Tab-separated table of C-alpha atoms in Angstrom:
chain	number	residue	atom	x	y	z
A	788	UNK	CA	-18.864	-44.296	-0.730
A	789	UNK	CA	-16.801	-47.423	-0.043
A	790	UNK	CA	-14.066	-45.427	1.698
A	791	UNK	CA	-16.729	-43.965	4.024
A	792	UNK	CA	-18.220	-47.442	4.727
A	793	UNK	CA	-14.896	-48.877	5.527
A	794	UNK	CA	-14.297	-45.893	7.964
A	795	UNK	CA	-17.538	-46.595	9.687
A	796	UNK	CA	-16.868	-50.282	9.824
A	797	UNK	CA	-13.531	-49.463	11.624
A	798	UNK	CA	-15.326	-47.275	14.055
A	799	UNK	CA	-18.146	-49.541	14.845
A	800	UNK	CA	-15.565	-52.488	15.125
A	801	UNK	CA	-13.356	-50.574	17.440
A	802	UNK	CA	-16.265	-49.574	19.608
A	803	UNK	CA	-17.731	-53.150	19.649
A	804	UNK	CA	-14.314	-54.826	20.401
A	805	UNK	CA	-13.093	-52.390	23.169
A	806	UNK	CA	-16.465	-51.264	24.293
A	807	UNK	CA	-15.877	-52.727	27.808
A	808	UNK	CA	-12.728	-50.388	28.200
A	809	UNK	CA	-14.550	-47.404	26.581
A	810	UNK	CA	-16.778	-44.788	28.206
A	811	UNK	CA	-18.618	-44.385	24.842
A	812	UNK	CA	-22.318	-45.126	24.823
A	813	UNK	CA	-24.283	-46.018	21.663
A	814	UNK	CA	-25.368	-42.461	21.442
A	815	UNK	CA	-21.711	-41.433	21.515
A	816	UNK	CA	-21.012	-43.934	18.802
A	817	UNK	CA	-23.560	-42.348	16.686
A	818	UNK	CA	-21.949	-38.876	17.137
A	819	UNK	CA	-18.522	-40.402	16.495
A	820	UNK	CA	-19.912	-41.905	13.248
A	821	UNK	CA	-21.289	-38.518	12.189
A	822	UNK	CA	-17.920	-36.765	12.945
A	823	UNK	CA	-16.000	-39.528	11.498
A	824	UNK	CA	-18.028	-39.522	8.118
A	825	UNK	CA	-17.086	-35.754	7.896
A	826	UNK	CA	-13.412	-36.610	8.681
A	827	UNK	CA	-13.572	-39.461	5.953
A	828	UNK	CA	-14.884	-36.993	3.284
A	829	UNK	CA	-12.023	-34.625	3.988
A	830	UNK	CA	-9.441	-37.626	3.971
A	831	UNK	CA	-10.912	-38.955	0.674
A	832	UNK	CA	-10.536	-35.537	-0.938
A	833	UNK	CA	-6.807	-35.586	0.084
A	834	UNK	CA	-6.201	-39.262	-0.809
A	835	UNK	CA	-7.926	-39.198	-4.162
A	836	UNK	CA	-5.944	-36.241	-5.401
A	837	UNK	CA	-2.970	-38.342	-6.527
A	838	UNK	CA	-5.437	-40.318	-8.783
A	839	UNK	CA	-6.785	-36.982	-10.216
A	840	UNK	CA	-3.269	-35.966	-11.044
A	841	UNK	CA	-2.362	-39.376	-12.657
A	842	UNK	CA	-5.457	-39.078	-14.889
A	843	UNK	CA	-4.460	-35.533	-15.830
A	844	UNK	CA	-0.865	-36.406	-16.832
A	845	UNK	CA	-1.387	-39.671	-18.601
A	846	UNK	CA	-1.573	-39.455	-22.273
A	847	UNK	CA	-4.950	-39.849	-23.852
A	848	UNK	CA	-3.831	-43.142	-25.612
A	849	UNK	CA	-3.266	-44.646	-22.117
A	850	UNK	CA	-6.826	-43.767	-21.180
A	851	UNK	CA	-8.526	-45.458	-23.929
A	852	UNK	CA	-8.981	-49.039	-24.681
A	853	UNK	CA	-7.005	-51.788	-22.864
A	854	UNK	CA	-4.494	-49.227	-21.461
A	855	UNK	CA	-7.407	-47.502	-19.801
A	856	UNK	CA	-8.610	-50.638	-18.162
A	857	UNK	CA	-5.184	-51.501	-16.945
A	858	UNK	CA	-4.455	-48.059	-15.470
A	859	UNK	CA	-7.800	-47.448	-13.726
A	860	UNK	CA	-8.057	-51.140	-12.562
A	861	UNK	CA	-4.498	-50.834	-11.107
A	862	UNK	CA	-5.364	-47.459	-9.371
A	863	UNK	CA	-8.586	-48.949	-8.092
A	864	UNK	CA	-6.876	-52.020	-6.684
A	865	UNK	CA	-4.152	-49.838	-5.052
A	866	UNK	CA	-6.571	-47.375	-3.602
A	867	UNK	CA	-8.609	-50.342	-2.089
A	868	UNK	CA	-5.462	-51.933	-0.842
A	869	UNK	CA	-4.404	-48.735	0.886
A	870	UNK	CA	-7.725	-48.310	2.485
A	871	UNK	CA	-7.744	-51.890	3.923
A	872	UNK	CA	-4.258	-51.869	4.897
A	873	UNK	CA	-4.751	-48.679	6.869
A	874	UNK	CA	-7.901	-50.039	8.412
A	875	UNK	CA	-5.872	-53.059	9.570
A	876	UNK	CA	-3.135	-50.837	10.939
A	877	UNK	CA	-5.645	-48.680	12.801
A	878	UNK	CA	-7.046	-51.771	14.537
A	879	UNK	CA	-3.644	-52.869	15.485
A	880	UNK	CA	-2.517	-49.513	16.657
A	881	UNK	CA	-5.627	-49.263	18.729
A	882	UNK	CA	-4.783	-52.611	20.150
A	883	UNK	CA	-1.292	-51.574	20.990
A	884	UNK	CA	-1.888	-47.894	22.268
A	885	UNK	CA	-5.708	-47.779	22.951
A	886	UNK	CA	-5.749	-44.722	20.638
A	887	UNK	CA	-6.631	-43.927	17.025
A	888	UNK	CA	-3.555	-42.803	14.957
A	889	UNK	CA	-1.747	-39.979	16.719
A	890	UNK	CA	1.803	-38.735	17.189
A	891	UNK	CA	3.038	-42.180	18.056
A	892	UNK	CA	2.255	-43.167	14.619
A	893	UNK	CA	4.493	-40.468	13.519
A	894	UNK	CA	7.345	-42.248	15.260
A	895	UNK	CA	6.464	-45.113	12.896
A	896	UNK	CA	7.444	-42.830	10.058
A	897	UNK	CA	10.596	-41.261	11.678
A	898	UNK	CA	12.011	-44.526	12.918
A	899	UNK	CA	11.057	-47.077	10.498
A	900	UNK	CA	13.825	-49.656	11.051
A	901	UNK	CA	13.038	-49.894	14.815
A	902	UNK	CA	9.487	-49.871	14.382
A	903	UNK	CA	9.227	-52.476	11.452
A	904	UNK	CA	11.454	-54.682	13.626
A	905	UNK	CA	9.163	-54.394	16.468
A	906	UNK	CA	6.135	-55.090	14.228
A	907	UNK	CA	7.745	-58.055	12.687
A	908	UNK	CA	8.364	-59.580	16.165
A	909	UNK	CA	4.849	-58.695	17.538
A	910	UNK	CA	2.558	-59.530	14.493
A	911	UNK	CA	2.251	-62.246	11.842
A	912	UNK	CA	3.009	-59.755	9.231
A	913	UNK	CA	2.972	-61.971	6.047
A	914	UNK	CA	-0.392	-63.674	6.873
A	915	UNK	CA	-1.752	-60.281	7.716
A	916	UNK	CA	-0.736	-58.615	4.560
A	917	UNK	CA	-1.728	-61.807	2.597
A	918	UNK	CA	-5.265	-61.623	4.110
A	919	UNK	CA	-5.292	-57.856	3.062
A	920	UNK	CA	-4.227	-58.792	-0.492
A	921	UNK	CA	-6.929	-61.583	-0.707
A	922	UNK	CA	-9.628	-59.496	0.831
A	923	UNK	CA	-8.771	-56.507	-1.448
A	924	UNK	CA	-8.993	-58.976	-4.631
A	925	UNK	CA	-12.480	-60.096	-3.449
A	926	UNK	CA	-13.651	-56.727	-2.971
A	927	UNK	CA	-12.002	-55.282	-6.099
A	928	UNK	CA	-13.606	-57.828	-8.448
A	929	UNK	CA	-17.080	-56.441	-8.176
A	930	UNK	CA	-15.970	-52.833	-7.936
A	931	UNK	CA	-13.947	-53.246	-11.014
A	932	UNK	CA	-16.735	-54.808	-12.829
A	933	UNK	CA	-18.871	-51.730	-11.997
A	934	UNK	CA	-16.113	-49.355	-13.071
A	935	UNK	CA	-15.552	-51.239	-16.391
A	936	UNK	CA	-19.172	-51.304	-17.139
A	937	UNK	CA	-19.335	-47.504	-16.631
A	938	UNK	CA	-16.187	-47.070	-18.872
A	939	UNK	CA	-17.823	-48.649	-21.931
A	940	UNK	CA	-18.211	-46.102	-24.702
A	941	UNK	CA	-16.975	-43.377	-22.480
A	942	UNK	CA	-15.028	-40.569	-24.252
A	943	UNK	CA	-11.766	-39.572	-22.620
A	944	UNK	CA	-12.154	-35.624	-21.953
A	945	UNK	CA	-9.474	-33.473	-23.597
A	946	UNK	CA	-6.548	-32.235	-21.764
A	947	UNK	CA	-8.327	-28.857	-21.061
A	948	UNK	CA	-11.332	-30.558	-19.495
A	949	UNK	CA	-9.132	-32.657	-17.275
A	950	UNK	CA	-7.135	-29.622	-16.240
A	951	UNK	CA	-10.566	-28.084	-15.062
A	952	UNK	CA	-11.524	-31.258	-13.215
A	953	UNK	CA	-8.146	-31.209	-11.482
A	954	UNK	CA	-8.395	-27.601	-10.642
A	955	UNK	CA	-11.846	-28.072	-9.224
A	956	UNK	CA	-10.552	-30.915	-7.078
A	957	UNK	CA	-7.666	-28.800	-5.701
A	958	UNK	CA	-10.155	-25.804	-5.206
A	959	UNK	CA	-12.300	-27.995	-3.018
A	960	UNK	CA	-9.348	-29.043	-0.908
A	961	UNK	CA	-7.930	-25.596	-0.253
A	962	UNK	CA	-10.668	-24.577	2.200
A	963	UNK	CA	-10.093	-27.650	4.208
A	964	UNK	CA	-6.265	-27.092	4.249
A	965	UNK	CA	-6.461	-23.369	5.265
A	966	UNK	CA	-9.434	-23.831	7.734
A	967	UNK	CA	-9.098	-27.111	9.558
A	968	UNK	CA	-6.317	-28.512	11.540
A	969	UNK	CA	-5.734	-32.070	12.760
A	970	UNK	CA	-7.998	-31.449	15.845
A	971	UNK	CA	-10.971	-29.762	14.074
A	972	UNK	CA	-12.783	-32.991	13.579
A	973	UNK	CA	-11.818	-34.763	16.837
A	974	UNK	CA	-14.694	-36.357	18.606
A	975	UNK	CA	-13.367	-35.656	22.121
A	976	UNK	CA	-10.280	-35.083	24.291
A	977	UNK	CA	-10.422	-38.658	25.498
A	978	UNK	CA	-7.917	-40.672	23.535
A	979	UNK	CA	-10.155	-43.700	23.742
A	980	UNK	CA	-13.148	-41.865	21.989
A	981	UNK	CA	-11.436	-39.818	19.173
């Protein structure tokens, strides 16, 4: 739910901030939010898979008591940090290229030295990342309190049950991997409205 809310906030923020340059009406925004929610569900399924694998392979002793709190708290913080950092990157990417992440973003991965140098020259990286770390901490505290309260007295499932949960997670992802390509959930062909 938090991941989907963040995705909706990014879409609404981009629409509001760049509305003067956009051809997207309020009705178009509502459509984009619906398509975006579907996209966010698919993304979340993919992005949460590593956490499922970690919980599968960790020994039971790491998943009970203090170890459990450290592992799950760290995973929750990391997931929240990645989501917030991605939201910030998407806003900055839009500001630079007037587009959501696309093939230009692939260049960021292929040519990291040049791109990171350009980013360092163009943006105040340390304050931006510091802001993400601080915001993440402020958002993580109530989320973690809720998770910790739910964990009290919870029995760690046996390995067989964890294998079943992991298999179900993979089984849900497979149809999306087979049936959907990158453009399946695009909102429009207009790069300013995808």
